[in-house]
């Protein structure tokens, strides 16, 4: 297993190009199952999860062709299987996103149950209940979800709690269904909107994406399309926090500035000077230490749970006290014990972390436990005194492309140690 060795103290300066969004490219790739025609996706990020998703689709018999850097062609006109093995689902729980499109297009799907992960139980009951409401026959046995349906029928279905991939799975199931599907209490994340726009570019009739009520009018078939994946707002937010935590000045390029409004506001509260361009944002901390900012996560457009760990790192070195409340996942503070090894001062009480900012974190050997916790450890290491060795970095490679290259180009002292 690779490790990252980071020496703290560098002040990050420069520009970084932000890649396509991991949490958009995965549903978009699943949606290529919905047509027999060629789909070309560009702005694809170079991530381990994309490699897993290509393996998943290839396993169904989808023809996948990497044409040039960051562009891939898919054609699902000759599927040989509707089964997603436990091996692939274990590697990437987002494989569950194949369920809706396979059922809609092939009338059958067999997907291994994604287990929980370190951040929570991650059940998929809402996905299954929604498909049942559309007329699917679903059994769960021997660790597999087995779904069958001659033709799904649109209905009205309300989701509690808000679920991003649940909304995406049911949207994909509905585009070829009979009649109209109404999704209530739908997720409003930008990645849900990106999927709706992609489906409509393929000839679907989806309206209301980005609001809590999405309507899908089923159509007979979808056609091929060329489409660019939306920018990754979480990668961008992570580099913006990297500027703030090191007292530096970093500009993130090729972003959708609207998707980063709340992150930008929080960084201004933390004391950064922020300049917003048409498709770029510059965060300039001017050598200052951060001011503490209170955080409470919630579904979009509120503060994203995927940025909670990053802001916890920032608060750990702020000049004052703050609270970080995680309302989406039940166990998303695995980065706290690792920060404590670096001499942070954090008290955990259920879903609330109370942080007392310290003058210095101290380098240590720490473990990455999940994707965003890994990002937290990298941010903490950038500003800690001395060296930090981060183990289990396969977690970080799932969601951040070429992280040591991008951080190195901003002046960080970071290198990957190959096991
Ligand atoms: C998506 O996960 C993202 N992953 C996550 O990003 C992100 O943290 C999460 O949405 C919340 O924004 C992808 O898009 C691939 P949820 P998802 O269903 O869809 C409960 C990252 O770091 N729930 O919105 O799996 C669930 O337990 C990853 O990039 C049910 O109870 O999350 C949780 O408490 C991590 N039943 C809440 O809903 C269900 O059937 C929100 O989960 C589904 C979800």
PDB file of N, CA and C in Angstrom, residues 137-177:
ATOM      1  N   UNK A 137     -39.979  -6.355  -9.178  1.00  0.00           N
ATOM      2  CA  UNK A 137     -39.995  -7.469  -8.226  1.00  0.00           C
ATOM      3  C   UNK A 137     -38.563  -7.580  -7.693  1.00  0.00           C
ATOM      4  N   UNK A 138     -38.374  -7.307  -6.407  1.00  0.00           N
ATOM      5  CA  UNK A 138     -37.009  -7.257  -5.861  1.00  0.00           C
ATOM      6  C   UNK A 138     -36.873  -8.244  -4.715  1.00  0.00           C
ATOM      7  N   UNK A 139     -35.886  -9.138  -4.822  1.00  0.00           N
ATOM      8  CA  UNK A 139     -35.578 -10.018  -3.688  1.00  0.00           C
ATOM      9  C   UNK A 139     -34.133  -9.751  -3.284  1.00  0.00           C
ATOM     10  N   UNK A 140     -33.863  -9.936  -1.999  1.00  0.00           N
ATOM     11  CA  UNK A 140     -32.498  -9.761  -1.497  1.00  0.00           C
ATOM     12  C   UNK A 140     -32.133 -11.049  -0.790  1.00  0.00           C
ATOM     13  N   UNK A 141     -31.234 -11.822  -1.422  1.00  0.00           N
ATOM     14  CA  UNK A 141     -30.788 -13.058  -0.741  1.00  0.00           C
ATOM     15  C   UNK A 141     -29.359 -13.390  -1.155  1.00  0.00           C
ATOM     16  N   UNK A 142     -28.683 -14.130  -0.268  1.00  0.00           N
ATOM     17  CA  UNK A 142     -27.266 -14.487  -0.469  1.00  0.00           C
ATOM     18  C   UNK A 142     -26.422 -13.254  -0.781  1.00  0.00           C
ATOM     19  N   UNK A 143     -26.789 -12.117  -0.202  1.00  0.00           N
ATOM     20  CA  UNK A 143     -25.966 -10.905  -0.376  1.00  0.00           C
ATOM     21  C   UNK A 143     -26.156 -10.221  -1.709  1.00  0.00           C
ATOM     22  N   UNK A 144     -27.198 -10.666  -2.450  1.00  0.00           N
ATOM     23  CA  UNK A 144     -27.444 -10.038  -3.755  1.00  0.00           C
ATOM     24  C   UNK A 144     -28.836  -9.412  -3.805  1.00  0.00           C
ATOM     25  N   UNK A 145     -28.916  -8.302  -4.517  1.00  0.00           N
ATOM     26  CA  UNK A 145     -30.208  -7.691  -4.850  1.00  0.00           C
ATOM     27  C   UNK A 145     -30.567  -8.232  -6.229  1.00  0.00           C
ATOM     28  N   UNK A 146     -31.717  -8.904  -6.323  1.00  0.00           N
ATOM     29  CA  UNK A 146     -32.149  -9.421  -7.629  1.00  0.00           C
ATOM     30  C   UNK A 146     -33.427  -8.690  -8.007  1.00  0.00           C
ATOM     31  N   UNK A 147     -33.361  -7.908  -9.098  1.00  0.00           N
ATOM     32  CA  UNK A 147     -34.507  -7.075  -9.485  1.00  0.00           C
ATOM     33  C   UNK A 147     -34.987  -7.470 -10.868  1.00  0.00           C
ATOM     34  N   UNK A 148     -36.312  -7.527 -11.031  1.00  0.00           N
ATOM     35  CA  UNK A 148     -36.907  -7.845 -12.348  1.00  0.00           C
ATOM     36  C   UNK A 148     -38.108  -6.948 -12.589  1.00  0.00           C
ATOM     37  N   UNK A 149     -38.304  -6.579 -13.866  1.00  0.00           N
ATOM     38  CA  UNK A 149     -39.505  -5.788 -14.199  1.00  0.00           C
ATOM     39  C   UNK A 149     -39.697  -5.838 -15.704  1.00  0.00           C
ATOM     40  N   UNK A 150     -40.917  -6.155 -16.163  1.00  0.00           N
ATOM     41  CA  UNK A 150     -41.168  -6.117 -17.615  1.00  0.00           C
ATOM     42  C   UNK A 150     -40.996  -4.671 -18.075  1.00  0.00           C
ATOM     43  N   UNK A 151     -41.855  -3.781 -17.512  1.00  0.00           N
ATOM     44  CA  UNK A 151     -41.628  -2.363 -17.784  1.00  0.00           C
ATOM     45  C   UNK A 151     -41.993  -1.594 -16.529  1.00  0.00           C
ATOM     46  N   UNK A 152     -41.045  -0.799 -16.024  1.00  0.00           N
ATOM     47  CA  UNK A 152     -41.299  -0.005 -14.828  1.00  0.00           C
ATOM     48  C   UNK A 152     -42.374   1.041 -15.119  1.00  0.00           C
ATOM     49  N   UNK A 153     -43.118   1.384 -14.084  1.00  0.00           N
ATOM     50  CA  UNK A 153     -44.175   2.401 -14.243  1.00  0.00           C
ATOM     51  C   UNK A 153     -43.886   3.591 -13.345  1.00  0.00           C
ATOM     52  N   UNK A 154     -44.046   4.773 -13.896  1.00  0.00           N
ATOM     53  CA  UNK A 154     -43.864   5.977 -13.092  1.00  0.00           C
ATOM     54  C   UNK A 154     -44.882   6.035 -11.975  1.00  0.00           C
ATOM     55  N   UNK A 155     -44.507   6.624 -10.850  1.00  0.00           N
ATOM     56  CA  UNK A 155     -45.402   6.812  -9.716  1.00  0.00           C
ATOM     57  C   UNK A 155     -44.891   8.010  -8.911  1.00  0.00           C
ATOM     58  N   UNK A 156     -45.536   8.321  -7.813  1.00  0.00           N
ATOM     59  CA  UNK A 156     -45.017   9.376  -6.929  1.00  0.00           C
ATOM     60  C   UNK A 156     -44.329   8.716  -5.753  1.00  0.00           C
ATOM     61  N   UNK A 157     -43.064   9.111  -5.505  1.00  0.00           N
ATOM     62  CA  UNK A 157     -42.288   8.447  -4.455  1.00  0.00           C
ATOM     63  C   UNK A 157     -41.534   9.492  -3.649  1.00  0.00           C
ATOM     64  N   UNK A 158     -41.698   9.434  -2.322  1.00  0.00           N
ATOM     65  CA  UNK A 158     -41.041  10.422  -1.446  1.00  0.00           C
ATOM     66  C   UNK A 158     -39.887   9.758  -0.701  1.00  0.00           C
ATOM     67  N   UNK A 159     -38.739  10.398  -0.688  1.00  0.00           N
ATOM     68  CA  UNK A 159     -37.543   9.793  -0.089  1.00  0.00           C
ATOM     69  C   UNK A 159     -37.224  10.456   1.252  1.00  0.00           C
ATOM     70  N   UNK A 160     -36.993   9.628   2.274  1.00  0.00           N
ATOM     71  CA  UNK A 160     -36.552  10.147   3.581  1.00  0.00           C
ATOM     72  C   UNK A 160     -35.519   9.201   4.155  1.00  0.00           C
ATOM     73  N   UNK A 161     -34.293   9.672   4.472  1.00  0.00           N
ATOM     74  CA  UNK A 161     -33.833  11.045   4.316  1.00  0.00           C
ATOM     75  C   UNK A 161     -33.497  11.351   2.858  1.00  0.00           C
ATOM     76  N   UNK A 162     -33.067  12.570   2.586  1.00  0.00           N
ATOM     77  CA  UNK A 162     -32.593  12.912   1.239  1.00  0.00           C
ATOM     78  C   UNK A 162     -31.433  11.971   0.897  1.00  0.00           C
ATOM     79  N   UNK A 163     -31.496  11.381  -0.300  1.00  0.00           N
ATOM     80  CA  UNK A 163     -30.396  10.493  -0.700  1.00  0.00           C
ATOM     81  C   UNK A 163     -29.955  10.854  -2.105  1.00  0.00           C
ATOM     82  N   UNK A 164     -28.656  11.095  -2.269  1.00  0.00           N
ATOM     83  CA  UNK A 164     -28.111  11.522  -3.569  1.00  0.00           C
ATOM     84  C   UNK A 164     -28.190  10.378  -4.576  1.00  0.00           C
ATOM     85  N   UNK A 165     -27.549   9.233  -4.267  1.00  0.00           N
ATOM     86  CA  UNK A 165     -27.573   8.145  -5.252  1.00  0.00           C
ATOM     87  C   UNK A 165     -28.953   7.503  -5.335  1.00  0.00           C
ATOM     88  N   UNK A 166     -29.736   7.623  -4.267  1.00  0.00           N
ATOM     89  CA  UNK A 166     -31.122   7.117  -4.346  1.00  0.00           C
ATOM     90  C   UNK A 166     -31.904   7.921  -5.373  1.00  0.00           C
ATOM     91  N   UNK A 167     -31.754   9.256  -5.329  1.00  0.00           N
ATOM     92  CA  UNK A 167     -32.409  10.125  -6.310  1.00  0.00           C
ATOM     93  C   UNK A 167     -31.922   9.798  -7.723  1.00  0.00           C
ATOM     94  N   UNK A 168     -30.612   9.595  -7.864  1.00  0.00           N
ATOM     95  CA  UNK A 168     -30.018   9.329  -9.186  1.00  0.00           C
ATOM     96  C   UNK A 168     -30.463   7.984  -9.734  1.00  0.00           C
ATOM     97  N   UNK A 169     -30.483   6.951  -8.879  1.00  0.00           N
ATOM     98  CA  UNK A 169     -30.878   5.612  -9.330  1.00  0.00           C
ATOM     99  C   UNK A 169     -32.327   5.625  -9.824  1.00  0.00           C
ATOM    100  N   UNK A 170     -33.198   6.264  -9.057  1.00  0.00           N
ATOM    101  CA  UNK A 170     -34.627   6.262  -9.415  1.00  0.00           C
ATOM    102  C   UNK A 170     -34.889   7.152 -10.629  1.00  0.00           C
ATOM    103  N   UNK A 171     -34.091   8.210 -10.776  1.00  0.00           N
ATOM    104  CA  UNK A 171     -34.232   9.067 -11.972  1.00  0.00           C
ATOM    105  C   UNK A 171     -33.882   8.243 -13.219  1.00  0.00           C
ATOM    106  N   UNK A 172     -32.788   7.480 -13.140  1.00  0.00           N
ATOM    107  CA  UNK A 172     -32.359   6.662 -14.288  1.00  0.00           C
ATOM    108  C   UNK A 172     -33.369   5.551 -14.563  1.00  0.00           C
ATOM    109  N   UNK A 173     -33.952   4.990 -13.492  1.00  0.00           N
ATOM    110  CA  UNK A 173     -34.956   3.937 -13.694  1.00  0.00           C
ATOM    111  C   UNK A 173     -36.190   4.503 -14.385  1.00  0.00           C
ATOM    112  N   UNK A 174     -36.474   5.772 -14.156  1.00  0.00           N
ATOM    113  CA  UNK A 174     -37.742   6.364 -14.618  1.00  0.00           C
ATOM    114  C   UNK A 174     -37.704   6.854 -16.059  1.00  0.00           C
ATOM    115  N   UNK A 175     -36.515   7.101 -16.610  1.00  0.00           N
ATOM    116  CA  UNK A 175     -36.466   7.754 -17.931  1.00  0.00           C
ATOM    117  C   UNK A 175     -37.046   6.888 -19.044  1.00  0.00           C
ATOM    118  N   UNK A 176     -37.071   5.545 -18.869  1.00  0.00           N
ATOM    119  CA  UNK A 176     -37.641   4.646 -19.887  1.00  0.00           C
ATOM    120  C   UNK A 176     -38.921   3.990 -19.382  1.00  0.00           C
ATOM    121  N   UNK A 177     -39.422   4.482 -18.239  1.00  0.00           N
ATOM    122  CA  UNK A 177     -40.614   3.861 -17.639  1.00  0.00           C
ATOM    123  C   UNK A 177     -41.877   4.342 -18.348  1.00  0.00           C
TER     124      UNK A 177
END
